[in-house]
Each structure stands twice: as structure tokens, then as C-alpha cells.
Coordinates of C-alpha atoms and ligand atoms in Angstrom, one line a residue:
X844 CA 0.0 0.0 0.0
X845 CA 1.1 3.5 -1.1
X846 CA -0.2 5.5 2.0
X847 CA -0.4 3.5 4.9
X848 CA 1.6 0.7 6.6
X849 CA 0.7 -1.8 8.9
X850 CA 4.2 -3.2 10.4
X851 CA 3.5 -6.3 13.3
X852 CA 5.9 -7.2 15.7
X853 CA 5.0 -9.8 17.9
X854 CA 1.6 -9.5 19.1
X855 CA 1.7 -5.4 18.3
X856 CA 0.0 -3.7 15.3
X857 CA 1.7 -0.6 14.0
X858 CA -0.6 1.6 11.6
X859 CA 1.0 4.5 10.0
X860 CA -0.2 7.2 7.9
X861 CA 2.5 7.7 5.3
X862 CA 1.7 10.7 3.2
X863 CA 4.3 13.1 5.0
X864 CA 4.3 15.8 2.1
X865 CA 0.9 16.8 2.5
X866 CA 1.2 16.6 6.3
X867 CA -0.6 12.8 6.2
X868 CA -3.9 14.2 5.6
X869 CA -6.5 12.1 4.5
X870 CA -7.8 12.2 0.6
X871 CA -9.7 9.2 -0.8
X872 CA -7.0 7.0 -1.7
X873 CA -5.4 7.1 2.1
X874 CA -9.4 6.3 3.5
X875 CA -9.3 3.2 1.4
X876 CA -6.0 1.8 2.2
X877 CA -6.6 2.6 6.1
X878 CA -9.8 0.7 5.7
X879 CA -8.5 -2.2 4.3
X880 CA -6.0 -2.4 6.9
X881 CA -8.9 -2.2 9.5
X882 CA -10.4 -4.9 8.2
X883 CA -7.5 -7.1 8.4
X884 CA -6.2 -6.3 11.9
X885 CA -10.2 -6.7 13.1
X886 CA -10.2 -11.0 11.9
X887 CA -6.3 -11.6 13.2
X888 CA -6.4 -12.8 16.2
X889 CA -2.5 -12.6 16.7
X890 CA -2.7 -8.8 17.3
X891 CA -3.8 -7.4 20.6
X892 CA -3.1 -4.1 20.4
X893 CA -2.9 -1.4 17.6
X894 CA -1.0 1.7 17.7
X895 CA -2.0 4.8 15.2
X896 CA 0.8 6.9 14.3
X897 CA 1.9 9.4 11.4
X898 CA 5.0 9.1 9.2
X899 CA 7.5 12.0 9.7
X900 CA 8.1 14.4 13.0
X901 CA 5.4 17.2 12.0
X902 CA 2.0 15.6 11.6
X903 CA 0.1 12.9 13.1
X904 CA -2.6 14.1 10.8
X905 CA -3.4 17.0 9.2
X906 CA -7.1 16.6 8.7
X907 CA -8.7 15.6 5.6
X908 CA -7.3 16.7 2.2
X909 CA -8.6 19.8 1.5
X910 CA -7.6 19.9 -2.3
X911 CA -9.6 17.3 -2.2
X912 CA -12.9 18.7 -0.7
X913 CA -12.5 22.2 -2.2
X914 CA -15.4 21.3 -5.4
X915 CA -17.2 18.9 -3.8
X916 CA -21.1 18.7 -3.8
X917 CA -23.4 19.0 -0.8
X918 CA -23.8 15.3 -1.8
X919 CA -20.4 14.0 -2.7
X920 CA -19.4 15.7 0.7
X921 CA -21.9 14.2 3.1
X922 CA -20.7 10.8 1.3
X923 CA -17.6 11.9 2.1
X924 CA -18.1 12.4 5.6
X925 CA -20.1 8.9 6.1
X926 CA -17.1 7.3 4.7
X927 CA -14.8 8.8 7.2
X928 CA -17.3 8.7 9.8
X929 CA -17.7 4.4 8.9
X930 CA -13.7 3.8 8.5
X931 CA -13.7 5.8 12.2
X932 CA -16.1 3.9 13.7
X933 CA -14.3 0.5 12.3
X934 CA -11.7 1.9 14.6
X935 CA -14.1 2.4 17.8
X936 CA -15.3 -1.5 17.0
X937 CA -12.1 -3.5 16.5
X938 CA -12.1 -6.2 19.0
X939 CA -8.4 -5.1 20.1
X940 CA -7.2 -2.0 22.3
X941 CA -6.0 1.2 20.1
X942 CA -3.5 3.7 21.2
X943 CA -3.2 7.0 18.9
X944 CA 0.8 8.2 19.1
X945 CA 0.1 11.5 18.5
X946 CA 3.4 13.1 17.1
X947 CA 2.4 16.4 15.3
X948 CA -0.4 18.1 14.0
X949 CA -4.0 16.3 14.8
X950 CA -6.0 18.6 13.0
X951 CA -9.8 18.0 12.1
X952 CA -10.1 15.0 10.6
X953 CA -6.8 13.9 12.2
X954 CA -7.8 14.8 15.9
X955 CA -11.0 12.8 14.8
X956 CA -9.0 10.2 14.0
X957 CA -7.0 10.3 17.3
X958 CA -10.4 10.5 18.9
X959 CA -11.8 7.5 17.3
X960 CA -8.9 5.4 19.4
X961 CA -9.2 4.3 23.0
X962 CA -5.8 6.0 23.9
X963 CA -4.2 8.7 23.0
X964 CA -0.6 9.7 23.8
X965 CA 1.0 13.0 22.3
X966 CA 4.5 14.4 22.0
X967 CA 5.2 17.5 23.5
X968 CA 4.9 19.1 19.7
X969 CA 1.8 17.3 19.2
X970 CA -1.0 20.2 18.5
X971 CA -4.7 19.1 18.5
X972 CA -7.7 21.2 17.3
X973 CA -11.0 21.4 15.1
X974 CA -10.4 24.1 12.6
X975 CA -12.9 23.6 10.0
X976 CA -14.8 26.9 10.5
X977 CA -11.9 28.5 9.8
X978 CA -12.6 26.9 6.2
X979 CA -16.3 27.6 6.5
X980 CA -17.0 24.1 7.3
X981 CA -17.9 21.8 10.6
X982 CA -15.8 18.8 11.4
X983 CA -17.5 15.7 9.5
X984 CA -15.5 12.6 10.7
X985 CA -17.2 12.5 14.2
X986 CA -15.6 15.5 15.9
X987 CA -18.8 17.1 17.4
X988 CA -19.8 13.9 18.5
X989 CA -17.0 12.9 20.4
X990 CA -14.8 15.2 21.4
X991 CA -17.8 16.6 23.8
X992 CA -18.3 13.1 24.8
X993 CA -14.3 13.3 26.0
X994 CA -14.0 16.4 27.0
X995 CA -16.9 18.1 27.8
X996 CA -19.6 20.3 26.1
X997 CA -18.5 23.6 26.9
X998 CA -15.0 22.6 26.2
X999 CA -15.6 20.9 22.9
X1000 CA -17.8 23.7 22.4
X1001 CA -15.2 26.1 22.5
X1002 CA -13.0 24.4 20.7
X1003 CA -15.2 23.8 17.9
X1004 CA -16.7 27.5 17.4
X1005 CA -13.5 29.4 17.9
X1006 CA -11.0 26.8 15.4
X1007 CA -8.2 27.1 18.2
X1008 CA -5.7 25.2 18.2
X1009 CA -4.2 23.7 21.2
X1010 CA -0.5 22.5 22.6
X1011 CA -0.4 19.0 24.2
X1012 CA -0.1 20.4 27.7
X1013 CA -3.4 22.1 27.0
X1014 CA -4.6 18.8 26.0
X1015 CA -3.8 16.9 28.7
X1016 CA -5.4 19.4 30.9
X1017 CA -8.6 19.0 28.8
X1018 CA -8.5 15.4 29.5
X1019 CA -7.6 14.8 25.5
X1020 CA -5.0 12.8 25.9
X1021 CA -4.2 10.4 28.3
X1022 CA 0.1 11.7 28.6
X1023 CA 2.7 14.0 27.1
X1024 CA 5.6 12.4 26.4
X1025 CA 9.3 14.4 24.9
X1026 CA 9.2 13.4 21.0
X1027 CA 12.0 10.9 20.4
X1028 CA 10.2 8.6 23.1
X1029 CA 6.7 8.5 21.5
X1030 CA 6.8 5.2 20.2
X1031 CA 8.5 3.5 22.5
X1032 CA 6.2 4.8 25.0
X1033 CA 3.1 3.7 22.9
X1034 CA 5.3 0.1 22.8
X1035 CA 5.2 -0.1 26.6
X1036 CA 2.1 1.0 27.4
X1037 CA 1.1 -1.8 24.6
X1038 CA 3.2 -4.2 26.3
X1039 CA 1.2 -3.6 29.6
X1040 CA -1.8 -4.2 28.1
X1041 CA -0.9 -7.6 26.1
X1042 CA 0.2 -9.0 28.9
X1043 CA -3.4 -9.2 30.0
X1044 CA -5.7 -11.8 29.2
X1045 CA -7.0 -10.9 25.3
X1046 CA -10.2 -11.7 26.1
X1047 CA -10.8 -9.5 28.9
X1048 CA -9.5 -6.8 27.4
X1049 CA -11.3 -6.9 24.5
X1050 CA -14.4 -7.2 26.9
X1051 CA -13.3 -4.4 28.5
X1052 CA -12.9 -2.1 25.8
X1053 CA -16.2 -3.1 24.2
X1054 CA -18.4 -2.5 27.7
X1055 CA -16.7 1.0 28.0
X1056 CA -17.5 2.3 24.1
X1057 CA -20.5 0.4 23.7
X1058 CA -22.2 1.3 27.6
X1059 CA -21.2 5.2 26.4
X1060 CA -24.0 5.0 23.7
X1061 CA -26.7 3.3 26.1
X1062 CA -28.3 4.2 29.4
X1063 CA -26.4 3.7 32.2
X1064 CA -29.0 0.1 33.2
X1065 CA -28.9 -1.3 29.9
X1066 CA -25.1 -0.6 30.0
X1067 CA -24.6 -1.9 33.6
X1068 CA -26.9 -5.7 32.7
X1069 CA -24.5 -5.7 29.1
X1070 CA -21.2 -5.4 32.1
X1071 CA -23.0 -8.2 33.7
X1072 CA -23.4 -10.2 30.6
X1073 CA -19.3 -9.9 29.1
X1074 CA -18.5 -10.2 33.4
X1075 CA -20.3 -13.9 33.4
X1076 CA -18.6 -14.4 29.6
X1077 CA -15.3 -14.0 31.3
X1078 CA -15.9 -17.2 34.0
X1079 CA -16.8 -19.6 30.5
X1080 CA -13.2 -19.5 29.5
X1081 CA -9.7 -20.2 30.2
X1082 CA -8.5 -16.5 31.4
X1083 CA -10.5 -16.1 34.6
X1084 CA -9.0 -19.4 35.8
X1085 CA -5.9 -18.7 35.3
X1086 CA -5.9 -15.3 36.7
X1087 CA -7.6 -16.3 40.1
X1088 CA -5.2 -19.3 40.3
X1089 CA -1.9 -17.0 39.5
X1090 CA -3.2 -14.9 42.5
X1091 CA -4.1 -17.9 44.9
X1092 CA -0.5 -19.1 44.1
X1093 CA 1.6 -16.1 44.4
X1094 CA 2.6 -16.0 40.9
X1095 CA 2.2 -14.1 37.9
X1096 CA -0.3 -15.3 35.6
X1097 CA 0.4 -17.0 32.0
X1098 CA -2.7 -15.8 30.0
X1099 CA -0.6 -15.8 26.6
X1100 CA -0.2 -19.6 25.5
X1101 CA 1.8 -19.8 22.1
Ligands
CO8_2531 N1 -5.1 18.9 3.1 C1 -4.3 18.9 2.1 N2 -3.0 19.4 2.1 C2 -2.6 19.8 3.3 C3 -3.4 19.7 4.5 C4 -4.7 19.3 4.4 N3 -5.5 19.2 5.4 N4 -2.6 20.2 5.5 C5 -1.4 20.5 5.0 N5 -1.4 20.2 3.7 C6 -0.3 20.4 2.8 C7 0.0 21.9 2.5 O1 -0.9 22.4 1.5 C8 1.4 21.9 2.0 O2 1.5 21.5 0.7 P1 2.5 22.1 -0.3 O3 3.9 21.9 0.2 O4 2.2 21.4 -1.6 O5 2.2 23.6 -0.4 C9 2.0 20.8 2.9 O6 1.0 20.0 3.4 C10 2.8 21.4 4.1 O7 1.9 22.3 4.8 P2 2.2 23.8 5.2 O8 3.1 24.4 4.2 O9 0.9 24.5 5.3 O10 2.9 23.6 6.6 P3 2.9 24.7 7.8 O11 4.0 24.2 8.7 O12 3.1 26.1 7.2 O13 1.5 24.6 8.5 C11 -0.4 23.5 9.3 C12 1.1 23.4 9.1 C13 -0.7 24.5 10.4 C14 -0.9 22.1 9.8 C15 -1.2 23.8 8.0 O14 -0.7 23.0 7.0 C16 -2.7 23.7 8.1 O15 -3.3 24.6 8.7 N6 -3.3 22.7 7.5 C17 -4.7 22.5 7.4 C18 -5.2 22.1 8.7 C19 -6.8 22.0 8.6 O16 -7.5 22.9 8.4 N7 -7.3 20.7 8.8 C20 -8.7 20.5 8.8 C21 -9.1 20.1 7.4 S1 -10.8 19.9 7.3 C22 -11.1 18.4 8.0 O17 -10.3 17.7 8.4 C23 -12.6 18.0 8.1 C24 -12.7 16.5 8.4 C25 -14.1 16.0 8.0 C26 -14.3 16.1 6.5 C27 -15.6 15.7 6.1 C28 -15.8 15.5 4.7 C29 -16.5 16.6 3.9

């Protein structure tokens, strides 16, 4: 693939947005290739955790390509901003864990896209925002659906009426991101953090992850009986007996067996 590259190391998933001369952003082509890999990381079982990072030290994502978008239709843009919206929410439902590295510019569609992850950690040059009215548009790939949801409504409000764009430190106050972290140890932070999490029995986190994004959709009972539900799921299989075992016996538990 031209644009994006999925690299797997052990039981790790790297995803990279490799389109560094127009500041990774996102035209049709770089949608496609991103949703094939999706689709390929969602049905192998070997990966437990994805990381989302852009090729070069300036952009995670600029946003979506706006040579692109300049003479599009009403129509051809709303289809547009379904397909984004879909390959996003492919994101939100793969089984495994995502982490976004953020290590530039996340910019509309690119803090949309770090949005759509469950993680997100950002260099200290990492800048986030939703510009789009500065372009006389609104963001399209989710962004006034979720970055409220994370941050707040008056935040994302603000945000999202005045364009601003923000530094990471601002971003972690805002409850963006999850840490800021100096540039050259981006990745290998994203690694470890990964690391921590494969370690873990797959099939609790993947539980995990799914009660959290799908109880934010429903009410708070209906979310609470599905907890119940994926809570009982976890006593059916292999992982819960080896965890409560590992702890009776003083010793750290195995959950990975090649
Ligand atoms: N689309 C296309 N090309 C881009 C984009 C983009 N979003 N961002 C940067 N580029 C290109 C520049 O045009 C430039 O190309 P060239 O070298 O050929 O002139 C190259 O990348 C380098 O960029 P700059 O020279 O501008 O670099 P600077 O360091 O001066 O500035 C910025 C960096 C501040 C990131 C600046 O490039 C910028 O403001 N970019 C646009 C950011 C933006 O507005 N993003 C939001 C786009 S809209 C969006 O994402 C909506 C998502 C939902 C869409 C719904 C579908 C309809």
C-alpha cells in the first residue's frame, strides 16, 4: 500500500499514515487503504493491540485533504463524511485495544482520528484542534460527536466554534490525551504502554474495551446488565481461571499460551 503501513511485531499492530508531504492528511486513496488495513487487523487474532501513528516528525494528521474537498457537492461531501465517519467507527469497534501516538499536528479530521482510538498519547509538539470553521465548514469525521463526549460540552464547544488550536499540555489538561511524552520517546512509550496491556488476558480486554464504548452509547441500566453479561462471559473461558489461580498461588499469571 502506497499511503499506509501496517508493520506487526510480535503480538503489536503498528498503523502509520505515510503521506508526509501533504502533512498525512486524509484524501480518498489514504481512506481506502486505512480501511483495508482495519479490516484485516479486526479478523487476526495474533494482534492485541494497535497503535495509530503518522509518518515524519510534523503531523500525526493534518485533517482531511482539502484539495480534495474544495469542489465537492453538498452530496459528494456528506458521502464523504459517512465514509470517514464508517472507517472511524471500524476503529471504535475492532475487538483489540487502540493507542493514537500522536506526534504532530492532529487537525480536524486527524484529531478525529485520534479520537476515534481508546488511547491517545502526544508528543510534547503534538498540537490538536478542530479548525474547520476557519474553512467555512464543521468537522465531519465525528468530531462534534466525540470530542464533547471526551471532554466536555462547553469545552468541545469552544473548541469547535472558535478553530483554536491547542498544545499537548493544554490537551492533557482538557482530558484529550491520556500523557505527554518528549518526541524521540513517542513510540517506545506507545510500545510499553502496549506491552502492559498484552500482557493481560486478550479476552478481557477486549471485553473491557467493548463494555466502555458500547455502555457510552446506552443508558447507564442497559449498560450496567451488558457489564453483567461480558462479566459472566469472562468465567466460560480459560483466562479467569488462570488469573484467580496466578493470585491464589503467588505468581504471575500466563494468559498468553503460544
Ligand atoms: N489537506 C491537504 N493538504 C494539506 C493539508 C490538508 N488538510 N494540511 C497541510 N497540507 C499540505 C499543504 O498544503 C502543504 O502542501 P505544499 O507543500 O504542496 O504547499 C504541505 O501540506 C505542508 O503544509 P504547510 O506548508 O501549510 O505547513 P505549515 O507548517 O506552514 O502549516 C499546518 C502546518 C498549520 C498544519 C497547516 O498545513 C494547516 O493549517 N493545514 C490544514 C489544517 C486543517 O485545516 N485541517 C482540517 C481540514 S478539514 C477536515 O479535516 C474536516 C474533516 C471532515 C471532513 C468531512 C468531509 C467533507
Amino acid at each position: 500500500m502506497a499511503f499506509v503501513e501496517l508493520r506487526k511485531e510480535n503480538r503489536l499492530g503498528i498503523v502509520t499514515i505515510n503521506r508526509p508531504k501533504a502533512l498525512n492528511a486524509l484524501n480518498t486513496q489514504v481512506l481506502a487503504e486505512l480501511e483495508q488495513t482495519l479490516r484485516e487487523i479486526a479478523v487476526d487474532d495474533k494482534i492485541g493491540v494497535i497503535i495509530i501513528t503518522g509518518a515524519g516528525e510534523k503531523a500525526f494528521v493534518a485533517g482531511a485533504d482539502i484539495v480534495e474537498m474544495q469542489n465537492k457537492s453538498a452530496e459528494a461531501a456528506s458521502d464523504f463524511a459517512r465514509k470517514g465517519q464508517n472507517i472511524f467507527r471500524l476503529i471504535q469497534d475492532l475487538p483489540q485495544p487502540t493507542i493514537a501516538a500522536v506526534n504532530g499536528f492532529a487537525l480536524g479530521g486527524g484529531c478525529e482520528l485520534a479520537m476515534a482510538c481508546d488511547l491517545r498519547l502526544a508528543s510534547e509538539n503534538a498540537r490538536f484542534g478542530q479548525p474547520e470553521v476557519n474553512l467555512g465548514i464543521i468537522p465531519g469525521f465525528g468530531g462534534t460527536q466525540r470530542l464533547p463526549r471526551l471532554i466536555g460540552r462547553a469545552r468541545a464547544m469552544e473548541l469547535i466554534l472558535t478553530g483554536r488550536t491547542i498544545k499537548a499540555e493544554e490537551a492533557l489538561e482538557l482530558g484529550l490525551v491520556n500523557k505527554v511524552v518528549p518526541s524521540s520517546e513517542l513510540l517506545n512509550e506507545a510500545v510499553e504502554l502496549a506491552k502492559t496491556i498484552l500482557v493481560k488476558g486478550p479476552e478481557a480486554v477486549r471485553r473491557a474495551k467493548s463494555a466502555v464504548n458500547k455502555g457510552l452509547e446506552i443508558d447507564t441500566n442497559t449498560g450496567c446488565e451488558l457489564e453483567a453479561t461480558l462479566f459472566g462471559l469472562c468465567f466460560a473461558g480459560k483466562e479467569q481461571k488462570e488469573g484467580m489461580a496466578a493470585f491464589l498461588e503467588k505468581r504471575t499469571a500466563n494468559f498468553i499460551q503460544e
